[in-house]
Backbone as JSON Lines, residues from 0, in Angstrom:
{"i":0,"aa":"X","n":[0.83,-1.19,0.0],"ca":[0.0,0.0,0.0],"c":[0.87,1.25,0.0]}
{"i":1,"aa":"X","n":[1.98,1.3,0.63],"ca":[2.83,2.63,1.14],"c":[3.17,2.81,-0.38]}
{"i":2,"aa":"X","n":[3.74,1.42,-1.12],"ca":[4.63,1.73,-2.38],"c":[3.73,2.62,-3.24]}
{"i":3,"aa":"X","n":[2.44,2.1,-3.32],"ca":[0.93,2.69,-4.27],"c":[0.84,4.08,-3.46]}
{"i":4,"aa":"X","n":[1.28,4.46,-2.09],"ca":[1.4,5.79,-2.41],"c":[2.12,6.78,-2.6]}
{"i":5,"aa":"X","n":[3.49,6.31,-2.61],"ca":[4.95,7.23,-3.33],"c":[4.7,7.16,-4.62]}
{"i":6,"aa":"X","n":[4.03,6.32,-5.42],"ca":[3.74,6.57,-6.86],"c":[2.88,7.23,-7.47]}
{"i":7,"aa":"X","n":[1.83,7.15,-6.33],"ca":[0.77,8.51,-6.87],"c":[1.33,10.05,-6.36]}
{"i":8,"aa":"X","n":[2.42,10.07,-5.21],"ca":[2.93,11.58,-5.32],"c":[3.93,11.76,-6.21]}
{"i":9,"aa":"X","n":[4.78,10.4,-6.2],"ca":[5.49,11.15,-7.92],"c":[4.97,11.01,-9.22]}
{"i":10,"aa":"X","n":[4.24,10.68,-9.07],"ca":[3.32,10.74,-10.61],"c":[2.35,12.44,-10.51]}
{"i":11,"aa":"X","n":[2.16,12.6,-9.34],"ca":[1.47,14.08,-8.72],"c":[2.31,15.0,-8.76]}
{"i":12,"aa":"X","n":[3.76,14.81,-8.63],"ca":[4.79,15.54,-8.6],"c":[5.2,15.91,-10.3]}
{"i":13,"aa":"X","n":[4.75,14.7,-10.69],"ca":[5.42,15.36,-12.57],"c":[4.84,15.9,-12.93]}
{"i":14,"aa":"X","n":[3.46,15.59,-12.82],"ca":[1.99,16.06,-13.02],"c":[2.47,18.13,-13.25]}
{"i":15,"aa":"X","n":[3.08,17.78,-11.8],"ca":[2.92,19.38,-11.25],"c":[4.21,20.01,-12.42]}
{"i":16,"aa":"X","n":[5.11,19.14,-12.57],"ca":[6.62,19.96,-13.23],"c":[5.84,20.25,-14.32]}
{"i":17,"aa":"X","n":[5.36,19.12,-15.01],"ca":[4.6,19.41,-16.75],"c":[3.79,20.83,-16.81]}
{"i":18,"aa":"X","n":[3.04,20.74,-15.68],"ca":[2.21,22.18,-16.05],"c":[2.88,23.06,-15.91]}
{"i":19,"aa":"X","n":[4.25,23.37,-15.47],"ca":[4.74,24.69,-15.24],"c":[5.09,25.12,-16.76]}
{"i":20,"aa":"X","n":[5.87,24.13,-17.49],"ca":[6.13,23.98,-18.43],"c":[5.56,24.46,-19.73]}
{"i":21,"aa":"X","n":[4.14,24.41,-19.45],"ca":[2.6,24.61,-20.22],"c":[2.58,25.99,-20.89]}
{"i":22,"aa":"X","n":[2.68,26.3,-21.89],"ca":[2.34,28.21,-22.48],"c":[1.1,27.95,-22.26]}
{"i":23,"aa":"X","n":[0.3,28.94,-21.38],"ca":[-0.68,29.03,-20.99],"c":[-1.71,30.45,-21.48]}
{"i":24,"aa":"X","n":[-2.37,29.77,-23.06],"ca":[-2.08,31.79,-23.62],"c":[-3.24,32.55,-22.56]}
{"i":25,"aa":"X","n":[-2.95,34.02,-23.14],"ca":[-3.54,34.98,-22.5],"c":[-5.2,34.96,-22.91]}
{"i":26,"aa":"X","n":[-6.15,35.89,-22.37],"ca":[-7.34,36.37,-22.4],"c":[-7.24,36.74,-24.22]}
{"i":27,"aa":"X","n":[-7.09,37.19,-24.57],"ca":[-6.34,37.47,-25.63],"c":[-6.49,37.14,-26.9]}
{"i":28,"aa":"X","n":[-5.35,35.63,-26.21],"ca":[-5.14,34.92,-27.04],"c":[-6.6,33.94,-27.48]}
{"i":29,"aa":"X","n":[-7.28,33.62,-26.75],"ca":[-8.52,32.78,-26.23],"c":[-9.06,33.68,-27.06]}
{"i":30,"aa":"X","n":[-9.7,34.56,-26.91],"ca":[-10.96,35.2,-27.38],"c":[-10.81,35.38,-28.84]}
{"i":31,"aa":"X","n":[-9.15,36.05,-29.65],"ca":[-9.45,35.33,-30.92],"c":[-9.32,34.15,-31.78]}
{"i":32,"aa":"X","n":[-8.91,33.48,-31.0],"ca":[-8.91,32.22,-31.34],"c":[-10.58,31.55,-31.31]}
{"i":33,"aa":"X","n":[-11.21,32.18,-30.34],"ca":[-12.28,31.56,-30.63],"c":[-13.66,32.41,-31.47]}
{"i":34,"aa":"X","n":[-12.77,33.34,-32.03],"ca":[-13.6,33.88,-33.06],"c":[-13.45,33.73,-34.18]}
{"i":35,"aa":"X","n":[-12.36,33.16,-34.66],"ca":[-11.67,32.6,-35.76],"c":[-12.58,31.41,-35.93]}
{"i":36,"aa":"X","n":[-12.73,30.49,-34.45],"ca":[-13.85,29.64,-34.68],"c":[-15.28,29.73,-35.27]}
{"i":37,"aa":"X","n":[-15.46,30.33,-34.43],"ca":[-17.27,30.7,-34.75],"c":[-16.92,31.28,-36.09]}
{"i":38,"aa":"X","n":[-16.61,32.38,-36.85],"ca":[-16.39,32.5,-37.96],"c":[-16.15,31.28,-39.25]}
{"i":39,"aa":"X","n":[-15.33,30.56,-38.9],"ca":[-14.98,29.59,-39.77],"c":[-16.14,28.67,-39.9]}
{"i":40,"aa":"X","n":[-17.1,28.68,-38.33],"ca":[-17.89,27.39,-38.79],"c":[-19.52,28.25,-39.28]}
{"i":41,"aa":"X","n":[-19.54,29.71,-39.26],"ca":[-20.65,30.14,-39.41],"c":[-19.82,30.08,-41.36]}
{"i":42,"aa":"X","n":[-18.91,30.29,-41.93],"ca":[-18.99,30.54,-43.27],"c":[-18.92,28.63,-43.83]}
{"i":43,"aa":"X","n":[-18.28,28.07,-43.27],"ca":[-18.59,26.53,-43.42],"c":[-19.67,26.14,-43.77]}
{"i":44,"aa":"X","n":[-20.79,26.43,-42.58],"ca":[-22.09,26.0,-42.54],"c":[-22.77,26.61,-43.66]}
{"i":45,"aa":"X","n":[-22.46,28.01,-43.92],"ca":[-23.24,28.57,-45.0],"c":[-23.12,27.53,-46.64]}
{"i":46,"aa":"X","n":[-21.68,27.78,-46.36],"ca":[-21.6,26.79,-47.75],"c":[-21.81,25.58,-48.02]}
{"i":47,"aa":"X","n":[-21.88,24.53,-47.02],"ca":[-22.45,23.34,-46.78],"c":[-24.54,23.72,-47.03]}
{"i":48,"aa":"X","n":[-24.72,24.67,-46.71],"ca":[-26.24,24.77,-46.98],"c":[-26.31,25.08,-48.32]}
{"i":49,"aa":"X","n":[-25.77,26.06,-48.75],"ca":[-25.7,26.12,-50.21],"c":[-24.93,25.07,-51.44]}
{"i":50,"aa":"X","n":[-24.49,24.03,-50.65],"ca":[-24.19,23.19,-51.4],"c":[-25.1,22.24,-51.77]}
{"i":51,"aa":"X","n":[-25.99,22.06,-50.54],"ca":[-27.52,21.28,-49.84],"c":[-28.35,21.8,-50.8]}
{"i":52,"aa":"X","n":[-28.73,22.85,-50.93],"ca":[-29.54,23.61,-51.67],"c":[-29.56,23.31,-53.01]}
{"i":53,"aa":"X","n":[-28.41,23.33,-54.09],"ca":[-27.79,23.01,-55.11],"c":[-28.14,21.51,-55.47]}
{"i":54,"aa":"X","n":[-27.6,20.74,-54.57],"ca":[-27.93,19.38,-54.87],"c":[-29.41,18.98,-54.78]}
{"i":55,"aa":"X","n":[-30.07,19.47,-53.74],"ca":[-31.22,19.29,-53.8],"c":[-32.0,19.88,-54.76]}
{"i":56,"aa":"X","n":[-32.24,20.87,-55.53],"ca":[-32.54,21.23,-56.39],"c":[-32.8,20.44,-58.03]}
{"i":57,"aa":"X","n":[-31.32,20.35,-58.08],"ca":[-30.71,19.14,-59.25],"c":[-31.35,18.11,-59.15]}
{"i":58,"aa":"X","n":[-31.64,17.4,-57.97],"ca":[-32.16,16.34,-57.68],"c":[-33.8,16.17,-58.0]}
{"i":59,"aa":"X","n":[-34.29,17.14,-57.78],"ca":[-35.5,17.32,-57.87],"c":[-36.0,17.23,-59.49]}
{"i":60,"aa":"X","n":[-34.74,17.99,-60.41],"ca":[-35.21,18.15,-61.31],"c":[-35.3,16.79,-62.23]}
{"i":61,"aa":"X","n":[-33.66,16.33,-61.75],"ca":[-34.25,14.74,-62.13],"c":[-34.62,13.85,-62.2]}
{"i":62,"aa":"X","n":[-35.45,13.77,-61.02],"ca":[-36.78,12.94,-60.59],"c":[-38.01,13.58,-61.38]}
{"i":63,"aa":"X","n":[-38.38,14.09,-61.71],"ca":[-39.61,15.03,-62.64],"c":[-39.37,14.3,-64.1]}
């Protein structure tokens, strides 16, 4: 049991070195990064609908 718990504090202990290690970006950095997101998936989505649109259309016509 003692051994199972020097291994969970050095495994707790690397745990701890790794995060120092970590670039941790700023407020900053976060907020455009996640507007880059929402942007990318609001012009994505558009064109995925208008691609939807297109095909469905076509489709229609050649079923008639």
């Amino acid at each position: 049991m003692r051994e199972r718990w020097q291994q969970l504090v050095q495994f707790l202990q690397e745990v701890r070195t790794e995060l120092k290690k970590v670039h941790w970006p700023t407020r900053k950095e976060v907020v455009g990064s996640t507007v880059v997101v929402i942007v990318s998936v609001v012009i994505v989505s558009f064109f995925l609908g208008g691609i939807d649109v297109i095909l469905q259309r076509l489709l229609t016509l050649v079923i008639r």
